[in-house]
């Protein structure tokens, strides 16, 4: 266990409730950082890492980081771009993925952004929408709404909306359809632009852990048995970190091959391995991956 001293602590702001909260806490736990926060507490200390965690409203996190009330924050990209605060995006965290999209009534036809010309658009993201319209050379009226944006067309408040979309089911239930994505978003780590050298060192240590967890999630550890006469062909299919580990089996003429596969290539390569003669393929999740 790391010794916690009176040296500086890194101050991290995360969402106190909502879609990013649980995944933020989960990521810290996967990084080996123990946070004990009671009900309704707005601040908690890590027991084994020089870290303080502040639980804040998602929309407020960029401001707190810019003002150095917090050194770093976990927040949605959509909020970073909407608030336009002076912070640096350091790392994409891989969770909270969604998209900010334009949606219109189901019975309407949308071919390009000019469809929005002269129309009323309801959104909680007026800055991003205004930038999108300006890029497209479209003049439209933006109505800023803090919540329940999807009901705006149904009650006559707007002709279209721009809102966060995950599955699209909420749009469907409100008689809308998604027609254009203007921003792909996920949780990111942001930092104050004037971190001290000590705080930056702590951030580097935290980033090392986060990146190790992310690499592990994107890869699988595989073990397989291969006939020696097909070994070169099978090894050629495995793009591991460096090269596969090959160990002789008690059964003469066979070897055990250990390697790592990227999640995106996994099924395609597994099929090729089987076709090349690999047997007894085992797939094991990786908890941490240090490269």
GROMACS .gro file of C-alpha atoms in nm:
model
  291
    1UNK     CA    1   0.000   0.000   0.000
    2UNK     CA    2   0.126   0.346  -0.088
    3UNK     CA    3   0.220   0.574   0.199
    4UNK     CA    4   0.006   0.886   0.205
    5UNK     CA    5   0.196   1.185   0.344
    6UNK     CA    6   0.144   1.558   0.375
    7UNK     CA    7   0.262   1.606   0.017
    8UNK     CA    8   0.015   1.764  -0.230
    9UNK     CA    9  -0.297   1.574  -0.327
   10UNK     CA   10  -0.452   1.570  -0.670
   11UNK     CA   11  -0.808   1.708  -0.662
   12UNK     CA   12  -1.046   1.523  -0.895
   13UNK     CA   13  -1.401   1.636  -0.978
   14UNK     CA   14  -1.652   1.373  -1.090
   15UNK     CA   15  -2.026   1.373  -1.146
   16UNK     CA   16  -2.213   1.337  -0.816
   17UNK     CA   17  -2.499   1.150  -0.984
   18UNK     CA   18  -2.607   1.063  -1.335
   19UNK     CA   19  -2.481   0.855  -1.624
   20UNK     CA   20  -2.106   0.909  -1.565
   21UNK     CA   21  -2.096   0.870  -1.186
   22UNK     CA   22  -2.088   0.492  -1.150
   23UNK     CA   23  -1.838   0.440  -1.432
   24UNK     CA   24  -1.609   0.708  -1.285
   25UNK     CA   25  -1.606   0.532  -0.947
   26UNK     CA   26  -1.557   0.197  -1.121
   27UNK     CA   27  -1.256   0.329  -1.315
   28UNK     CA   28  -1.091   0.456  -0.996
   29UNK     CA   29  -1.147   0.116  -0.835
   30UNK     CA   30  -0.998  -0.061  -1.139
   31UNK     CA   31  -0.697   0.169  -1.100
   32UNK     CA   32  -0.653   0.034  -0.747
   33UNK     CA   33  -0.772   0.355  -0.581
   34UNK     CA   34  -1.004   0.312  -0.282
   35UNK     CA   35  -1.261   0.587  -0.234
   36UNK     CA   36  -1.488   0.588   0.068
   37UNK     CA   37  -1.774   0.831   0.026
   38UNK     CA   38  -2.080   0.833   0.249
   39UNK     CA   39  -2.431   0.929   0.147
   40UNK     CA   40  -2.456   1.292   0.025
   41UNK     CA   41  -2.088   1.364   0.091
   42UNK     CA   42  -1.943   1.615  -0.155
   43UNK     CA   43  -1.578   1.524  -0.091
   44UNK     CA   44  -1.391   1.201  -0.023
   45UNK     CA   45  -1.026   1.105   0.021
   46UNK     CA   46  -0.852   0.806  -0.133
   47UNK     CA   47  -0.701   0.578   0.129
   48UNK     CA   48  -0.411   0.456  -0.086
   49UNK     CA   49  -0.334   0.732  -0.337
   50UNK     CA   50  -0.279   1.110  -0.292
   51UNK     CA   51  -0.620   1.198  -0.431
   52UNK     CA   52  -0.926   1.395  -0.318
   53UNK     CA   53  -1.252   1.342  -0.505
   54UNK     CA   54  -1.517   1.613  -0.532
   55UNK     CA   55  -1.872   1.517  -0.631
   56UNK     CA   56  -2.019   1.796  -0.845
   57UNK     CA   57  -2.280   1.870  -1.110
   58UNK     CA   58  -2.151   1.760  -1.450
   59UNK     CA   59  -2.206   2.105  -1.603
   60UNK     CA   60  -2.001   2.271  -1.327
   61UNK     CA   61  -1.690   2.054  -1.356
   62UNK     CA   62  -1.514   2.248  -1.638
   63UNK     CA   63  -1.552   2.573  -1.443
   64UNK     CA   64  -1.415   2.420  -1.123
   65UNK     CA   65  -1.116   2.283  -1.314
   66UNK     CA   66  -1.050   2.613  -1.491
   67UNK     CA   67  -1.060   2.792  -1.153
   68UNK     CA   68  -0.825   2.531  -0.996
   69UNK     CA   69  -1.082   2.439  -0.731
   70UNK     CA   70  -1.024   2.094  -0.881
   71UNK     CA   71  -0.703   2.000  -1.060
   72UNK     CA   72  -0.864   1.748  -1.295
   73UNK     CA   73  -1.211   1.621  -1.381
   74UNK     CA   74  -1.396   1.334  -1.542
   75UNK     CA   75  -1.663   1.489  -1.765
   76UNK     CA   76  -1.845   1.435  -2.094
   77UNK     CA   77  -1.684   1.580  -2.407
   78UNK     CA   78  -2.016   1.741  -2.488
   79UNK     CA   79  -1.997   1.945  -2.167
   80UNK     CA   80  -1.634   2.047  -2.235
   81UNK     CA   81  -1.720   2.181  -2.579
   82UNK     CA   82  -2.043   2.347  -2.464
   83UNK     CA   83  -1.890   2.530  -2.168
   84UNK     CA   84  -1.575   2.638  -2.360
   85UNK     CA   85  -1.366   2.676  -2.045
   86UNK     CA   86  -0.987   2.703  -2.046
   87UNK     CA   87  -0.903   2.340  -1.969
   88UNK     CA   88  -0.698   2.073  -2.144
   89UNK     CA   89  -0.847   1.740  -2.253
   90UNK     CA   90  -0.581   1.488  -2.146
   91UNK     CA   91  -0.733   1.144  -2.202
   92UNK     CA   92  -1.047   0.983  -2.344
   93UNK     CA   93  -1.178   0.743  -2.082
   94UNK     CA   94  -1.375   0.499  -2.297
   95UNK     CA   95  -1.710   0.513  -2.114
   96UNK     CA   96  -2.020   0.731  -2.132
   97UNK     CA   97  -2.023   0.706  -2.510
   98UNK     CA   98  -2.309   0.885  -2.684
   99UNK     CA   99  -2.367   1.129  -2.967
  100UNK     CA  100  -2.517   1.476  -2.997
  101UNK     CA  101  -2.761   1.463  -3.285
  102UNK     CA  102  -3.024   1.658  -3.471
  103UNK     CA  103  -3.369   1.494  -3.466
  104UNK     CA  104  -3.687   1.587  -3.650
  105UNK     CA  105  -4.043   1.454  -3.676
  106UNK     CA  106  -4.068   1.103  -3.822
  107UNK     CA  107  -4.284   1.208  -4.116
  108UNK     CA  108  -4.038   1.473  -4.238
  109UNK     CA  109  -3.755   1.428  -4.489
  110UNK     CA  110  -3.406   1.554  -4.411
  111UNK     CA  111  -3.136   1.554  -4.677
  112UNK     CA  112  -2.892   1.817  -4.551
  113UNK     CA  113  -2.850   2.090  -4.288
  114UNK     CA  114  -3.030   2.348  -4.506
  115UNK     CA  115  -3.352   2.174  -4.393
  116UNK     CA  116  -3.307   2.360  -4.063
  117UNK     CA  117  -3.304   2.704  -4.222
  118UNK     CA  118  -3.557   2.930  -4.052
  119UNK     CA  119  -3.666   2.656  -3.813
  120UNK     CA  120  -3.673   2.649  -3.432
  121UNK     CA  121  -3.428   2.408  -3.271
  122UNK     CA  122  -3.465   2.311  -2.904
  123UNK     CA  123  -3.146   2.203  -2.727
  124UNK     CA  124  -2.949   2.204  -2.403
  125UNK     CA  125  -2.635   2.271  -2.608
  126UNK     CA  126  -2.683   2.612  -2.774
  127UNK     CA  127  -2.309   2.681  -2.815
  128UNK     CA  128  -2.241   2.356  -3.003
  129UNK     CA  129  -2.556   2.393  -3.215
  130UNK     CA  130  -2.472   2.753  -3.303
  131UNK     CA  131  -2.124   2.645  -3.413
  132UNK     CA  132  -2.273   2.364  -3.625
  133UNK     CA  133  -2.520   2.599  -3.795
  134UNK     CA  134  -2.248   2.855  -3.862
  135UNK     CA  135  -2.027   2.588  -4.022
  136UNK     CA  136  -2.315   2.483  -4.245
  137UNK     CA  137  -2.414   2.841  -4.334
  138UNK     CA  138  -2.763   2.790  -4.193
  139UNK     CA  139  -2.969   3.050  -4.007
  140UNK     CA  140  -3.208   2.901  -3.749
  141UNK     CA  141  -3.363   2.997  -3.415
  142UNK     CA  142  -3.216   2.820  -3.111
  143UNK     CA  143  -3.435   2.760  -2.804
  144UNK     CA  144  -3.228   2.664  -2.498
  145UNK     CA  145  -3.403   2.406  -2.279
  146UNK     CA  146  -3.251   2.251  -1.967
  147UNK     CA  147  -3.428   1.914  -1.989
  148UNK     CA  148  -3.690   1.699  -2.166
  149UNK     CA  149  -3.580   1.841  -2.500
  150UNK     CA  150  -3.745   1.558  -2.694
  151UNK     CA  151  -4.100   1.680  -2.613
  152UNK     CA  152  -4.044   2.025  -2.769
  153UNK     CA  153  -4.171   1.942  -3.122
  154UNK     CA  154  -4.475   1.762  -2.982
  155UNK     CA  155  -4.591   2.065  -2.783
  156UNK     CA  156  -4.519   2.311  -3.064
  157UNK     CA  157  -4.216   2.472  -2.901
  158UNK     CA  158  -3.970   2.370  -3.176
  159UNK     CA  159  -3.946   2.216  -3.523
  160UNK     CA  160  -3.636   2.010  -3.443
  161UNK     CA  161  -3.413   1.923  -3.151
  162UNK     CA  162  -3.047   1.861  -3.083
  163UNK     CA  163  -2.987   1.627  -2.792
  164UNK     CA  164  -2.770   1.343  -2.662
  165UNK     CA  165  -2.860   1.006  -2.810
  166UNK     CA  166  -2.758   0.659  -2.697
  167UNK     CA  167  -3.006   0.401  -2.825
  168UNK     CA  168  -3.255   0.638  -2.987
  169UNK     CA  169  -3.552   0.483  -2.805
  170UNK     CA  170  -3.652   0.811  -2.637
  171UNK     CA  171  -3.665   0.984  -2.974
  172UNK     CA  172  -3.876   0.704  -3.118
  173UNK     CA  173  -4.126   0.721  -2.830
  174UNK     CA  174  -4.168   1.094  -2.892
  175UNK     CA  175  -4.230   1.061  -3.264
  176UNK     CA  176  -3.882   1.177  -3.367
  177UNK     CA  177  -3.598   1.040  -3.577
  178UNK     CA  178  -3.225   1.108  -3.568
  179UNK     CA  179  -3.101   1.266  -3.891
  180UNK     CA  180  -2.752   1.405  -3.831
  181UNK     CA  181  -2.481   1.356  -3.569
  182UNK     CA  182  -2.286   1.672  -3.491
  183UNK     CA  183  -2.065   1.540  -3.210
  184UNK     CA  184  -1.943   1.199  -3.091
  185UNK     CA  185  -1.894   1.217  -2.715
  186UNK     CA  186  -1.750   1.011  -2.430
  187UNK     CA  187  -1.612   1.076  -2.085
  188UNK     CA  188  -1.275   1.251  -2.087
  189UNK     CA  189  -1.017   1.355  -1.831
  190UNK     CA  190  -0.961   1.731  -1.826
  191UNK     CA  191  -0.695   1.924  -1.635
  192UNK     CA  192  -0.624   2.274  -1.516
  193UNK     CA  193  -0.381   2.446  -1.751
  194UNK     CA  194  -0.150   2.560  -1.469
  195UNK     CA  195  -0.079   2.245  -1.270
  196UNK     CA  196   0.229   2.256  -1.049
  197UNK     CA  197   0.510   2.011  -1.123
  198UNK     CA  198   0.410   1.803  -0.818
  199UNK     CA  199   0.047   1.784  -0.929
  200UNK     CA  200   0.150   1.698  -1.286
  201UNK     CA  201   0.361   1.412  -1.151
  202UNK     CA  202   0.059   1.278  -0.963
  203UNK     CA  203  -0.152   1.313  -1.276
  204UNK     CA  204   0.108   1.118  -1.475
  205UNK     CA  205   0.088   0.837  -1.219
  206UNK     CA  206  -0.292   0.833  -1.242
  207UNK     CA  207  -0.279   0.839  -1.623
  208UNK     CA  208  -0.043   0.541  -1.622
  209UNK     CA  209  -0.300   0.341  -1.428
  210UNK     CA  210  -0.593   0.457  -1.643
  211UNK     CA  211  -0.413   0.372  -1.966
  212UNK     CA  212  -0.320   0.028  -1.830
  213UNK     CA  213  -0.685  -0.043  -1.745
  214UNK     CA  214  -0.801   0.078  -2.089
  215UNK     CA  215  -0.545  -0.136  -2.272
  216UNK     CA  216  -0.660  -0.439  -2.073
  217UNK     CA  217  -1.025  -0.382  -2.167
  218UNK     CA  218  -0.937  -0.361  -2.536
  219UNK     CA  219  -0.742  -0.687  -2.538
  220UNK     CA  220  -0.788  -1.057  -2.457
  221UNK     CA  221  -0.530  -1.310  -2.344
  222UNK     CA  222  -0.552  -1.633  -2.542
  223UNK     CA  223  -0.398  -1.977  -2.493
  224UNK     CA  224  -0.417  -2.246  -2.757
  225UNK     CA  225  -0.265  -2.580  -2.855
  226UNK     CA  226  -0.095  -2.595  -3.195
  227UNK     CA  227   0.057  -2.882  -3.395
  228UNK     CA  228   0.426  -2.809  -3.444
  229UNK     CA  229   0.404  -2.846  -3.821
  230UNK     CA  230   0.151  -2.558  -3.826
  231UNK     CA  231   0.327  -2.347  -3.562
  232UNK     CA  232   0.478  -2.089  -3.798
  233UNK     CA  233   0.145  -2.035  -3.972
  234UNK     CA  234  -0.041  -1.994  -3.641
  235UNK     CA  235   0.221  -1.759  -3.494
  236UNK     CA  236   0.194  -1.548  -3.810
  237UNK     CA  237  -0.172  -1.486  -3.728
  238UNK     CA  238  -0.100  -1.354  -3.377
  239UNK     CA  239  -0.012  -0.982  -3.356
  240UNK     CA  240   0.071  -0.992  -2.983
  241UNK     CA  241   0.252  -0.720  -2.787
  242UNK     CA  242   0.588  -0.848  -2.917
  243UNK     CA  243   0.575  -1.217  -3.006
  244UNK     CA  244   0.370  -1.511  -2.873
  245UNK     CA  245   0.501  -1.732  -2.594
  246UNK     CA  246   0.550  -2.090  -2.717
  247UNK     CA  247   0.591  -2.382  -2.473
  248UNK     CA  248   0.623  -2.753  -2.557
  249UNK     CA  249   0.338  -2.981  -2.449
  250UNK     CA  250   0.381  -3.325  -2.296
  251UNK     CA  251   0.210  -3.461  -2.608
  252UNK     CA  252   0.492  -3.487  -2.864
  253UNK     CA  253   0.447  -3.276  -3.175
  254UNK     CA  254   0.233  -3.011  -3.003
  255UNK     CA  255   0.301  -2.674  -2.840
  256UNK     CA  256   0.106  -2.434  -2.621
  257UNK     CA  257   0.088  -2.079  -2.762
  258UNK     CA  258   0.008  -1.775  -2.544
  259UNK     CA  259  -0.065  -1.430  -2.688
  260UNK     CA  260  -0.278  -1.116  -2.668
  261UNK     CA  261  -0.546  -1.016  -2.921
  262UNK     CA  262  -0.714  -0.681  -2.970
  263UNK     CA  263  -1.090  -0.690  -2.916
  264UNK     CA  264  -1.156  -0.545  -3.264
  265UNK     CA  265  -0.963  -0.825  -3.439
  266UNK     CA  266  -1.064  -1.103  -3.202
  267UNK     CA  267  -1.330  -1.307  -3.383
  268UNK     CA  268  -1.173  -1.280  -3.727
  269UNK     CA  269  -0.837  -1.407  -3.598
  270UNK     CA  270  -0.994  -1.683  -3.387
  271UNK     CA  271  -1.165  -1.819  -3.699
  272UNK     CA  272  -0.833  -1.813  -3.886
  273UNK     CA  273  -0.655  -1.989  -3.598
  274UNK     CA  274  -0.908  -2.271  -3.598
  275UNK     CA  275  -0.879  -2.306  -3.974
  276UNK     CA  276  -0.498  -2.327  -3.936
  277UNK     CA  277  -0.527  -2.619  -3.692
  278UNK     CA  278  -0.529  -2.454  -3.348
  279UNK     CA  279  -0.718  -2.650  -3.080
  280UNK     CA  280  -0.829  -2.598  -2.719
  281UNK     CA  281  -0.843  -2.220  -2.753
  282UNK     CA  282  -0.894  -2.046  -2.416
  283UNK     CA  283  -0.981  -1.678  -2.387
  284UNK     CA  284  -0.906  -1.494  -2.061
  285UNK     CA  285  -0.993  -1.133  -1.971
  286UNK     CA  286  -0.700  -0.909  -1.879
  287UNK     CA  287  -0.728  -0.704  -1.561
  288UNK     CA  288  -0.430  -0.473  -1.623
  289UNK     CA  289  -0.193  -0.441  -1.918
  290UNK     CA  290   0.146  -0.273  -1.880
  291UNK     CA  291   0.343  -0.217  -2.201
   0.00000   0.00000   0.00000
